[in-house]
Amino acid sequence: GAIGRAVADDPPLALSDGGVIKKGYHAELDEIRALASGAKDWVAKHQQTERERTGISSLKISFNNVFGYYIEVTNTHKEKVPANYIRKQTLANAERFVTPELKEYEEKILHAEEKILSLETEIFNELRKTITAHASAIQSNASAIATMDCYVSLADVAVENRYSCPVVDDSTDVTITDGRHPVIEKLLPPGEHYTPNHTVLGTASDQILIITGPNMSGKSSYLRQVGLIVLLSQIGSFVPAASAHIGLVDRIYTRVGASDNIASGESTFLVEMHEAANIVNTATDRSLILLDEIGRGTSTFDGISIAWALTEYLHERIGAKTLFATHYHELNELADVFVRIKNYKVDVREYSDKVIFLHKVLPGFADHSYGIQVAQMAGLPEEVTDRAKQVLKNLESSELVVRTREKSIGRNVQQDGEGQLAMFEVVDDKIREELRKLDIEHMTPLEALQTLSQLKNKIESKE
């Protein structure tokens, strides 16, 4: 076609860079290009011709910004200078001349680049006018080719990575067998295999899955994996799973990661709440919601309370299929209260005071966060992690080993039994009586936290 004949195979990005029009398409353009590229050869050839014609062996042709091209002859050969040479400058040992032929060629050289760009622009504009008449057909073909390219790419990936054809219908269920993350499985070291996981979600039974497990165990990857499989299925792609049955979703909501918005003066927690608000205000029972932690940017009690209330709202008001990864193990109690909430955990194993991540999502809930073990893996000094183990042990027994100021400043680590302080010391009989009357067997975790907070405030107000 016209484009193939006129435009270079590898044209520059901008027309002003030159070289857009293909060699051989326009005779005048080719001639000017040859002139511009052959200037050095022409000068050398013309210099040799003049030497032979005049008999001046030392004659040379040079260029400067004042005279342009000129012929220089030493004083010893002045008598051999032809009559058509025009004197331009006299030096101590030589004289410089120009000729009509040399000035004519100089004019051609100086204007060649400008003429090349002008001609290319003119040719390109004519070509554009011709193509504009066929713009609709070209755009239609481009769209068809782009669509075909997308489908072929999806097909290649599906064959190469053992994807399966999902069943997509109007149901409200999502069932994935041996699902995999399409990106992470490609980034694993040679010989290492991605651990597949099942997923069962539905508005009638398993509507909300509370997923617990330590950092680095794979909770976030699992959430993203489910979201990507649902998305791929709804754009017509095969999916990275042994099988998948996907009920159509109207939206996929994600609340993942943690970052502030300095430009708008928003803290990490405020950004998180904005995202959560957008979800609960716009989601429907056809939506898929992926929550990777809620309430981390505030106090523990506030965070648990918000996460608890949000989960209740999703269950009772919206009914959207939800995966909720959290470190708040208290949320596991929701499964005892609400029929469509189920607990899942990412399985781990402990071996020689180390944690081994199995990356398998199973029914149940994690009973440990393994934060100290993860900190060890991250490279925290042994002194820090050893001290953390002491503090954890004391916290779990409701006591905290407190260092004196001098010890905190120094390098010594406080040992068990030194300077112990009861975490919650009963300050009077009234609070002791309140504690005695608490019916903890019939309290929800949220009620227990609220009561604990009230007692803490009373103790602090009396100190």
GROMACS .gro file of C-alpha atoms in nm:
model
  463
    1GLY     CA    1   0.000   0.000   0.000
    2ALA     CA    2   0.085   0.367  -0.009
    3ILE     CA    3   0.216   0.365   0.348
    4GLY     CA    4   0.448   0.073   0.283
    5ARG     CA    5   0.587   0.232  -0.035
    6ALA     CA    6   0.637   0.580   0.115
    7VAL     CA    7   0.731   0.538   0.481
    8ALA     CA    8   1.066   0.398   0.597
    9ASP     CA    9   1.063   0.055   0.761
   10ASP     CA   10   1.192   0.197   1.090
   11PRO     CA   11   1.095   0.567   1.087
   12PRO     CA   12   1.187   0.810   1.367
   13LEU     CA   13   0.922   0.907   1.623
   14ALA     CA   14   0.906   1.270   1.502
   15LEU     CA   15   0.876   1.394   1.143
   16SER     CA   16   1.118   1.676   1.228
   17ASP     CA   17   1.395   1.419   1.289
   18GLY     CA   18   1.406   1.339   0.917
   19GLY     CA   19   1.434   1.001   0.749
   20VAL     CA   20   1.059   0.929   0.751
   21ILE     CA   21   1.024   0.886   0.373
   22LYS     CA   22   1.170   0.569   0.225
   23LYS     CA   23   1.467   0.583  -0.014
   24GLY     CA   24   1.357   0.541  -0.377
   25TYR     CA   25   1.007   0.687  -0.329
   26HIS     CA   26   1.085   1.043  -0.448
   27ALA     CA   27   1.362   1.117  -0.702
   28GLU     CA   28   1.432   1.478  -0.601
   29LEU     CA   29   1.449   1.382  -0.234
   30ASP     CA   30   1.696   1.103  -0.313
   31GLU     CA   31   1.914   1.346  -0.513
   32ILE     CA   32   1.928   1.599  -0.230
   33ARG     CA   33   2.002   1.328   0.025
   34ALA     CA   34   2.286   1.202  -0.194
   35LEU     CA   35   2.416   1.556  -0.221
   36ALA     CA   36   2.412   1.606   0.156
   37SER     CA   37   2.573   1.273   0.233
   38GLY     CA   38   2.834   1.301  -0.046
   39ALA     CA   39   2.968   1.649   0.031
   40LYS     CA   40   3.300   1.527   0.169
   41ASP     CA   41   3.361   1.302  -0.132
   42TRP     CA   42   3.272   1.584  -0.375
   43VAL     CA   43   3.515   1.825  -0.205
   44ALA     CA   44   3.799   1.569  -0.218
   45LYS     CA   45   3.729   1.494  -0.583
   46HIS     CA   46   3.703   1.863  -0.679
   47GLN     CA   47   4.028   1.939  -0.493
   48GLN     CA   48   4.213   1.671  -0.693
   49THR     CA   49   4.064   1.803  -1.018
   50GLU     CA   50   4.180   2.159  -0.946
   51ARG     CA   51   4.528   2.043  -0.854
   52GLU     CA   52   4.562   1.864  -1.185
   53ARG     CA   53   4.411   2.152  -1.384
   54THR     CA   54   4.628   2.426  -1.225
   55GLY     CA   55   4.942   2.229  -1.159
   56ILE     CA   56   4.939   2.346  -0.794
   57SER     CA   57   5.013   2.031  -0.592
   58SER     CA   58   4.963   2.202  -0.254
   59LEU     CA   59   4.618   2.343  -0.343
   60LYS     CA   60   4.357   2.253  -0.086
   61ILE     CA   61   3.987   2.318  -0.036
   62SER     CA   62   3.868   2.397   0.319
   63PHE     CA   63   3.565   2.542   0.498
   64ASN     CA   64   3.506   2.800   0.771
   65ASN     CA   65   3.205   2.988   0.901
   66VAL     CA   66   3.321   3.322   0.751
   67PHE     CA   67   3.385   3.235   0.384
   68GLY     CA   68   3.226   2.895   0.361
   69TYR     CA   69   3.419   2.676   0.111
   70TYR     CA   70   3.744   2.829  -0.022
   71ILE     CA   71   4.061   2.734  -0.214
   72GLU     CA   72   4.395   2.803  -0.044
   73VAL     CA   73   4.715   2.852  -0.250
   74THR     CA   74   5.060   2.916  -0.101
   75ASN     CA   75   5.256   3.223  -0.214
   76THR     CA   76   5.507   3.009  -0.403
   77HIS     CA   77   5.233   2.913  -0.652
   78LYS     CA   78   5.054   3.249  -0.684
   79GLU     CA   79   5.155   3.283  -1.048
   80LYS     CA   80   4.970   2.962  -1.136
   81VAL     CA   81   4.632   3.083  -1.002
   82PRO     CA   82   4.370   3.076  -1.286
   83ALA     CA   83   4.182   3.388  -1.388
   84ASN     CA   84   3.845   3.253  -1.269
   85TYR     CA   85   3.967   3.235  -0.905
   86ILE     CA   86   3.829   3.524  -0.698
   87ARG     CA   87   4.062   3.646  -0.420
   88LYS     CA   88   3.889   3.657  -0.075
   89GLN     CA   89   4.172   3.678   0.179
   90THR     CA   90   4.549   3.734   0.189
   91LEU     CA   91   4.756   3.563   0.455
   92ALA     CA   92   5.128   3.586   0.537
   93ASN     CA   93   5.219   3.273   0.340
   94ALA     CA   94   4.909   3.206   0.131
   95GLU     CA   95   4.601   3.345  -0.037
   96ARG     CA   96   4.244   3.219  -0.033
   97PHE     CA   97   4.011   3.214  -0.332
   98VAL     CA   98   3.659   3.114  -0.429
   99THR     CA   99   3.511   3.010  -0.762
  100PRO     CA  100   3.154   3.030  -0.898
  101GLU     CA  101   3.141   2.649  -0.913
  102LEU     CA  102   3.252   2.614  -0.550
  103LYS     CA  103   3.001   2.872  -0.425
  104GLU     CA  104   2.720   2.705  -0.621
  105TYR     CA  105   2.796   2.370  -0.461
  106GLU     CA  106   2.825   2.531  -0.119
  107GLU     CA  107   2.479   2.677  -0.162
  108LYS     CA  108   2.344   2.334  -0.242
  109ILE     CA  109   2.512   2.178   0.063
  110LEU     CA  110   2.399   2.445   0.309
  111HIS     CA  111   2.038   2.423   0.203
  112ALA     CA  112   2.021   2.047   0.149
  113GLU     CA  113   1.915   1.951   0.505
  114GLU     CA  114   1.653   2.223   0.511
  115LYS     CA  115   1.526   2.115   0.171
  116ILE     CA  116   1.519   1.748   0.277
  117LEU     CA  117   1.298   1.825   0.577
  118SER     CA  118   1.073   2.050   0.370
  119LEU     CA  119   1.030   1.785   0.101
  120GLU     CA  120   0.967   1.507   0.354
  121THR     CA  121   0.700   1.719   0.525
  122GLU     CA  122   0.534   1.793   0.192
  123ILE     CA  123   0.537   1.426   0.088
  124PHE     CA  124   0.412   1.315   0.430
  125ASN     CA  125   0.121   1.563   0.425
  126GLU     CA  126   0.018   1.442   0.079
  127LEU     CA  127   0.032   1.085   0.204
  128ARG     CA  128  -0.178   1.179   0.506
  129LYS     CA  129  -0.446   1.333   0.283
  130THR     CA  130  -0.461   1.013   0.082
  131ILE     CA  131  -0.489   0.797   0.394
  132THR     CA  132  -0.752   1.017   0.561
  133ALA     CA  133  -1.003   0.910   0.299
  134HIS     CA  134  -0.962   0.551   0.426
  135ALA     CA  135  -0.941   0.634   0.800
  136SER     CA  136  -1.261   0.452   0.896
  137ALA     CA  137  -1.153   0.126   0.733
  138ILE     CA  138  -0.803   0.153   0.879
  139GLN     CA  139  -0.937   0.207   1.232
  140SER     CA  140  -1.177  -0.082   1.194
  141ASN     CA  141  -0.897  -0.310   1.080
  142ALA     CA  142  -0.672  -0.189   1.362
  143SER     CA  143  -0.942  -0.269   1.617
  144ALA     CA  144  -0.993  -0.616   1.472
  145ILE     CA  145  -0.618  -0.683   1.473
  146ALA     CA  146  -0.587  -0.559   1.832
  147THR     CA  147  -0.871  -0.787   1.942
  148MET     CA  148  -0.717  -1.082   1.762
  149ASP     CA  149  -0.378  -1.002   1.917
  150CYS     CA  150  -0.537  -1.003   2.264
  151TYR     CA  151  -0.713  -1.336   2.208
  152VAL     CA  152  -0.404  -1.499   2.060
  153SER     CA  153  -0.193  -1.376   2.353
  154LEU     CA  154  -0.444  -1.513   2.605
  155ALA     CA  155  -0.453  -1.844   2.416
  156ASP     CA  156  -0.072  -1.870   2.410
  157VAL     CA  157  -0.052  -1.806   2.784
  158ALA     CA  158  -0.331  -2.056   2.853
  159VAL     CA  159  -0.160  -2.334   2.659
  160GLU     CA  160   0.186  -2.259   2.797
  161ASN     CA  161   0.072  -2.247   3.162
  162ARG     CA  162  -0.197  -2.518   3.174
  163TYR     CA  163  -0.495  -2.286   3.220
  164SER     CA  164  -0.848  -2.427   3.216
  165CYS     CA  165  -1.171  -2.301   3.061
  166PRO     CA  166  -1.395  -2.156   3.335
  167VAL     CA  167  -1.771  -2.193   3.354
  168VAL     CA  168  -1.921  -1.843   3.370
  169ASP     CA  169  -2.291  -1.801   3.442
  170ASP     CA  170  -2.551  -1.588   3.622
  171SER     CA  171  -2.517  -1.770   3.953
  172THR     CA  172  -2.384  -1.597   4.264
  173ASP     CA  173  -2.121  -1.858   4.349
  174VAL     CA  174  -1.745  -1.867   4.292
  175THR     CA  175  -1.579  -2.208   4.307
  176ILE     CA  176  -1.213  -2.242   4.215
  177THR     CA  177  -1.023  -2.570   4.230
  178ASP     CA  178  -0.644  -2.552   4.263
  179GLY     CA  179  -0.626  -2.184   4.175
  180ARG     CA  180  -0.287  -2.021   4.115
  181HIS     CA  181  -0.156  -1.665   4.094
  182PRO     CA  182  -0.077  -1.606   3.723
  183VAL     CA  183   0.215  -1.370   3.789
  184ILE     CA  184   0.378  -1.511   4.102
  185GLU     CA  185   0.396  -1.864   3.963
  186LYS     CA  186   0.604  -1.729   3.673
  187LEU     CA  187   0.848  -1.554   3.907
  188LEU     CA  188   0.935  -1.854   4.124
  189PRO     CA  189   1.293  -1.988   4.111
  190PRO     CA  190   1.355  -2.289   3.885
  191GLY     CA  191   1.233  -2.611   4.042
  192GLU     CA  192   0.997  -2.437   4.285
  193HIS     CA  193   0.623  -2.483   4.230
  194TYR     CA  194   0.336  -2.256   4.324
  195THR     CA  195   0.105  -2.401   4.591
  196PRO     CA  196  -0.250  -2.410   4.448
  197ASN     CA  197  -0.554  -2.340   4.665
  198HIS     CA  198  -0.928  -2.398   4.651
  199THR     CA  199  -1.184  -2.121   4.692
  200VAL     CA  200  -1.557  -2.154   4.763
  201LEU     CA  201  -1.765  -1.836   4.788
  202GLY     CA  202  -2.140  -1.789   4.771
  203THR     CA  203  -2.409  -1.556   4.894
  204ALA     CA  204  -2.608  -1.845   5.043
  205SER     CA  205  -2.337  -2.005   5.259
  206ASP     CA  206  -1.969  -1.910   5.240
  207GLN     CA  207  -2.020  -1.538   5.180
  208ILE     CA  208  -1.733  -1.400   5.392
  209LEU     CA  209  -1.405  -1.582   5.448
  210ILE     CA  210  -1.195  -1.454   5.740
  211ILE     CA  211  -0.835  -1.548   5.657
  212THR     CA  212  -0.567  -1.543   5.927
  213GLY     CA  213  -0.199  -1.628   5.918
  214PRO     CA  214   0.142  -1.471   5.977
  215ASN     CA  215   0.309  -1.217   5.754
  216MET     CA  216   0.470  -1.368   5.443
  217SER     CA  217   0.241  -1.671   5.463
  218GLY     CA  218   0.058  -1.583   5.140
  219LYS     CA  219  -0.269  -1.420   5.252
  220SER     CA  220  -0.234  -1.120   5.020
  221SER     CA  221  -0.129  -1.336   4.725
  222TYR     CA  222  -0.433  -1.557   4.780
  223LEU     CA  223  -0.669  -1.257   4.773
  224ARG     CA  224  -0.513  -1.122   4.454
  225GLN     CA  225  -0.517  -1.469   4.301
  226VAL     CA  226  -0.895  -1.500   4.344
  227GLY     CA  227  -0.951  -1.149   4.209
  228LEU     CA  228  -0.739  -1.214   3.900
  229ILE     CA  229  -0.907  -1.547   3.825
  230VAL     CA  230  -1.252  -1.385   3.842
  231LEU     CA  231  -1.135  -1.096   3.624
  232LEU     CA  232  -0.971  -1.322   3.365
  233SER     CA  233  -1.281  -1.539   3.341
  234GLN     CA  234  -1.505  -1.239   3.275
  235ILE     CA  235  -1.288  -1.102   2.991
  236GLY     CA  236  -1.307  -1.436   2.812
  237SER     CA  237  -0.977  -1.587   2.916
  238PHE     CA  238  -0.888  -1.930   3.043
  239VAL     CA  239  -0.778  -1.920   3.407
  240PRO     CA  240  -0.485  -2.056   3.616
  241ALA     CA  241  -0.680  -2.330   3.793
  242ALA     CA  242  -0.772  -2.695   3.755
  243SER     CA  243  -1.133  -2.580   3.719
  244ALA     CA  244  -1.341  -2.273   3.795
  245HIS     CA  245  -1.710  -2.190   3.816
  246ILE     CA  246  -1.754  -1.813   3.824
  247GLY     CA  247  -2.086  -1.644   3.891
  248LEU     CA  248  -2.078  -1.303   3.723
  249VAL     CA  249  -1.970  -1.015   3.948
  250ASP     CA  250  -2.054  -0.651   3.878
  251ARG     CA  251  -1.746  -0.507   4.048
  252ILE     CA  252  -1.422  -0.621   4.211
  253TYR     CA  253  -1.327  -0.406   4.510
  254THR     CA  254  -0.981  -0.416   4.667
  255ARG     CA  255  -0.857  -0.262   4.990
  256VAL     CA  256  -0.495  -0.364   4.996
  257GLY     CA  257  -0.163  -0.211   5.092
  258ALA     CA  258  -0.098   0.085   5.321
  259SER     CA  259   0.012   0.432   5.217
  260ASP     CA  260  -0.062   0.789   5.313
  261ASN     CA  261  -0.154   1.077   5.083
  262ILE     CA  262   0.081   1.356   5.185
  263ALA     CA  263  -0.035   1.591   4.910
  264SER     CA  264  -0.392   1.583   5.044
  265GLY     CA  265  -0.290   1.570   5.410
  266GLU     CA  266  -0.442   1.224   5.458
  267SER     CA  267  -0.291   0.971   5.697
  268THR     CA  268  -0.260   0.603   5.617
  269PHE     CA  269  -0.562   0.529   5.834
  270LEU     CA  270  -0.774   0.801   5.669
  271VAL     CA  271  -0.687   0.671   5.322
  272GLU     CA  272  -0.783   0.322   5.440
  273MET     CA  273  -1.117   0.447   5.574
  274HIS     CA  274  -1.190   0.635   5.249
  275GLU     CA  275  -1.137   0.312   5.057
  276ALA     CA  276  -1.353   0.113   5.298
  277ALA     CA  277  -1.629   0.376   5.280
  278ASN     CA  278  -1.629   0.363   4.901
  279ILE     CA  279  -1.671  -0.014   4.916
  280VAL     CA  280  -1.961  -0.029   5.162
  281ASN     CA  281  -2.140   0.263   4.994
  282THR     CA  282  -2.130   0.123   4.640
  283ALA     CA  283  -2.097  -0.258   4.659
  284THR     CA  284  -2.389  -0.488   4.582
  285ASP     CA  285  -2.463  -0.853   4.650
  286ARG     CA  286  -2.308  -0.921   4.306
  287SER     CA  287  -1.973  -0.767   4.402
  288LEU     CA  288  -1.647  -0.935   4.501
  289ILE     CA  289  -1.465  -0.761   4.787
  290LEU     CA  290  -1.099  -0.824   4.874
  291LEU     CA  291  -0.992  -0.675   5.207
  292ASP     CA  292  -0.627  -0.704   5.309
  293GLU     CA  293  -0.630  -0.572   5.665
  294ILE     CA  294  -0.865  -0.306   5.802
  295GLY     CA  295  -0.796  -0.080   6.099
  296ARG     CA  296  -0.420  -0.118   6.128
  297GLY     CA  297  -0.350   0.254   6.138
  298THR     CA  298  -0.526   0.320   6.468
  299SER     CA  299  -0.535   0.171   6.818
  300THR     CA  300  -0.592  -0.201   6.857
  301PHE     CA  301  -0.937  -0.160   7.013
  302ASP     CA  302  -1.049   0.089   6.750
  303GLY     CA  303  -0.910  -0.126   6.471
  304ILE     CA  304  -1.081  -0.444   6.589
  305SER     CA  305  -1.407  -0.259   6.647
  306ILE     CA  306  -1.409  -0.110   6.297
  307ALA     CA  307  -1.314  -0.440   6.135
  308TRP     CA  308  -1.580  -0.625   6.336
  309ALA     CA  309  -1.856  -0.375   6.256
  310LEU     CA  310  -1.760  -0.362   5.888
  311THR     CA  311  -1.774  -0.740   5.860
  312GLU     CA  312  -2.116  -0.745   6.027
  313TYR     CA  313  -2.238  -0.480   5.781
  314LEU     CA  314  -2.113  -0.675   5.479
  315HIS     CA  315  -2.290  -0.985   5.610
  316GLU     CA  316  -2.619  -0.830   5.714
  317ARG     CA  317  -2.666  -0.539   5.473
  318ILE     CA  318  -2.475  -0.594   5.149
  319GLY     CA  319  -2.430  -0.969   5.108
  320ALA     CA  320  -2.125  -0.933   4.882
  321LYS     CA  321  -1.878  -1.219   4.848
  322THR     CA  322  -1.579  -1.117   5.059
  323LEU     CA  323  -1.227  -1.236   5.134
  324PHE     CA  324  -1.093  -1.065   5.447
  325ALA     CA  325  -0.728  -1.121   5.543
  326THR     CA  326  -0.656  -0.999   5.895
  327HIS     CA  327  -0.420  -1.019   6.191
  328TYR     CA  328  -0.710  -0.961   6.431
  329HIS     CA  329  -0.771  -1.315   6.552
  330GLU     CA  330  -1.069  -1.184   6.751
  331LEU     CA  331  -1.263  -1.166   6.423
  332ASN     CA  332  -1.266  -1.546   6.409
  333GLU     CA  333  -1.543  -1.532   6.670
  334LEU     CA  334  -1.774  -1.387   6.404
  335ALA     CA  335  -1.809  -1.732   6.250
  336ASP     CA  336  -1.984  -1.847   6.569
  337VAL     CA  337  -2.243  -1.572   6.535
  338PHE     CA  338  -2.307  -1.534   6.161
  339VAL     CA  339  -2.393  -1.833   5.945
  340ARG     CA  340  -2.232  -1.709   5.621
  341ILE     CA  341  -1.895  -1.623   5.776
  342LYS     CA  342  -1.628  -1.893   5.763
  343ASN     CA  343  -1.276  -1.905   5.907
  344TYR     CA  344  -0.972  -1.999   5.700
  345LYS     CA  345  -0.602  -1.995   5.778
  346VAL     CA  346  -0.278  -2.012   5.583
  347ASP     CA  347  -0.104  -2.320   5.715
  348VAL     CA  348   0.244  -2.305   5.871
  349ARG     CA  349   0.472  -2.543   6.057
  350GLU     CA  350   0.712  -2.472   6.342
  351TYR     CA  351   1.051  -2.641   6.338
  352SER     CA  352   1.344  -2.563   6.571
  353ASP     CA  353   1.202  -2.226   6.670
  354LYS     CA  354   1.153  -2.139   6.305
  355VAL     CA  355   0.835  -2.107   6.104
  356ILE     CA  356   0.791  -2.282   5.768
  357PHE     CA  357   0.528  -2.133   5.537
  358LEU     CA  358   0.323  -2.397   5.357
  359HIS     CA  359   0.110  -2.141   5.166
  360LYS     CA  360  -0.193  -2.371   5.190
  361VAL     CA  361  -0.531  -2.214   5.273
  362LEU     CA  362  -0.731  -2.445   5.500
  363PRO     CA  363  -1.048  -2.421   5.713
  364GLY     CA  364  -0.978  -2.299   6.065
  365PHE     CA  365  -0.795  -2.007   6.219
  366ALA     CA  366  -0.436  -1.926   6.307
  367ASP     CA  367  -0.361  -1.927   6.680
  368HIS     CA  368  -0.027  -1.746   6.648
  369SER     CA  369   0.099  -1.451   6.446
  370TYR     CA  370   0.462  -1.569   6.441
  371GLY     CA  371   0.569  -1.206   6.426
  372ILE     CA  372   0.896  -1.264   6.610
  373GLN     CA  373   0.994  -1.551   6.382
  374VAL     CA  374   0.921  -1.336   6.077
  375ALA     CA  375   1.129  -1.057   6.232
  376GLN     CA  376   1.418  -1.304   6.269
  377MET     CA  377   1.385  -1.400   5.903
  378ALA     CA  378   1.391  -1.031   5.811
  379GLY     CA  379   1.727  -0.991   5.984
  380LEU     CA  380   1.649  -0.812   6.311
  381PRO     CA  381   1.938  -0.845   6.562
  382GLU     CA  382   1.919  -1.146   6.792
  383GLU     CA  383   1.925  -0.914   7.093
  384VAL     CA  384   1.603  -0.751   6.973
  385THR     CA  385   1.420  -1.076   6.897
  386ASP     CA  386   1.531  -1.238   7.225
  387ARG     CA  387   1.398  -0.939   7.416
  388ALA     CA  388   1.077  -0.954   7.213
  389LYS     CA  389   1.026  -1.316   7.319
  390GLN     CA  390   1.062  -1.212   7.686
  391VAL     CA  391   0.811  -0.930   7.646
  392LEU     CA  392   0.567  -1.158   7.463
  393LYS     CA  393   0.592  -1.420   7.737
  394ASN     CA  394   0.521  -1.160   8.005
  395LEU     CA  395   0.236  -1.002   7.810
  396GLU     CA  396   0.072  -1.341   7.764
  397SER     CA  397   0.087  -1.386   8.142
  398SER     CA  398  -0.056  -1.034   8.194
  399GLU     CA  399   0.275  -0.898   8.324
  400LEU     CA  400   0.533  -0.677   8.161
  401VAL     CA  401   0.901  -0.661   8.251
  402VAL     CA  402   0.986  -0.293   8.273
  403ARG     CA  403   1.343  -0.166   8.243
  404THR     CA  404   1.474   0.120   8.450
  405ARG     CA  405   1.574   0.429   8.253
  406GLU     CA  406   1.939   0.349   8.307
  407LYS     CA  407   1.902  -0.002   8.172
  408SER     CA  408   1.701   0.122   7.873
  409ILE     CA  409   1.982   0.358   7.782
  410GLY     CA  410   2.250   0.093   7.836
  411ARG     CA  411   2.321  -0.225   7.644
  412ASN     CA  412   2.200  -0.476   7.906
  413VAL     CA  413   1.884  -0.671   7.844
  414GLN     CA  414   1.639  -0.693   8.134
  415GLN     CA  415   1.600  -1.051   8.249
  416ASP     CA  416   1.290  -1.228   8.374
  417GLY     CA  417   1.196  -1.139   8.731
  418GLU     CA  418   1.356  -0.793   8.740
  419GLY     CA  419   1.131  -0.496   8.798
  420GLN     CA  420   0.802  -0.670   8.723
  421LEU     CA  421   0.490  -0.456   8.714
  422ALA     CA  422   0.138  -0.595   8.697
  423MET     CA  423  -0.018  -0.486   8.369
  424PHE     CA  424  -0.359  -0.436   8.527
  425GLU     CA  425  -0.331  -0.368   8.899
  426VAL     CA  426  -0.666  -0.353   9.084
  427VAL     CA  427  -0.668  -0.014   9.256
  428ASP     CA  428  -0.981  -0.046   9.472
  429ASP     CA  429  -1.262  -0.278   9.576
  430LYS     CA  430  -1.515  -0.122   9.340
  431ILE     CA  431  -1.324  -0.226   9.028
  432ARG     CA  432  -1.252  -0.567   9.182
  433GLU     CA  433  -1.627  -0.611   9.230
  434GLU     CA  434  -1.698  -0.513   8.869
  435LEU     CA  435  -1.450  -0.772   8.750
  436ARG     CA  436  -1.604  -1.038   8.972
  437LYS     CA  437  -1.953  -0.976   8.831
  438LEU     CA  438  -1.849  -1.004   8.465
  439ASP     CA  439  -2.022  -1.292   8.286
  440ILE     CA  440  -1.736  -1.368   8.049
  441GLU     CA  441  -1.892  -1.694   7.930
  442HIS     CA  442  -2.172  -1.502   7.756
  443MET     CA  443  -1.976  -1.200   7.630
  444THR     CA  444  -1.880  -1.155   7.268
  445PRO     CA  445  -1.516  -1.069   7.199
  446LEU     CA  446  -1.619  -0.715   7.105
  447GLU     CA  447  -1.811  -0.668   7.432
  448ALA     CA  448  -1.510  -0.802   7.623
  449LEU     CA  449  -1.278  -0.554   7.454
  450GLN     CA  450  -1.516  -0.265   7.522
  451THR     CA  451  -1.545  -0.364   7.890
  452LEU     CA  452  -1.169  -0.400   7.918
  453SER     CA  453  -1.126  -0.054   7.768
  454GLN     CA  454  -1.372   0.096   8.018
  455LEU     CA  455  -1.192  -0.063   8.314
  456LYS     CA  456  -0.857   0.055   8.182
  457ASN     CA  457  -0.988   0.412   8.159
  458LYS     CA  458  -1.116   0.395   8.517
  459ILE     CA  459  -0.780   0.271   8.645
  460GLU     CA  460  -0.592   0.542   8.459
  461SER     CA  461  -0.826   0.812   8.590
  462LYS     CA  462  -0.748   0.707   8.950
  463GLU     CA  463  -0.369   0.713   8.907
   0.00000   0.00000   0.00000
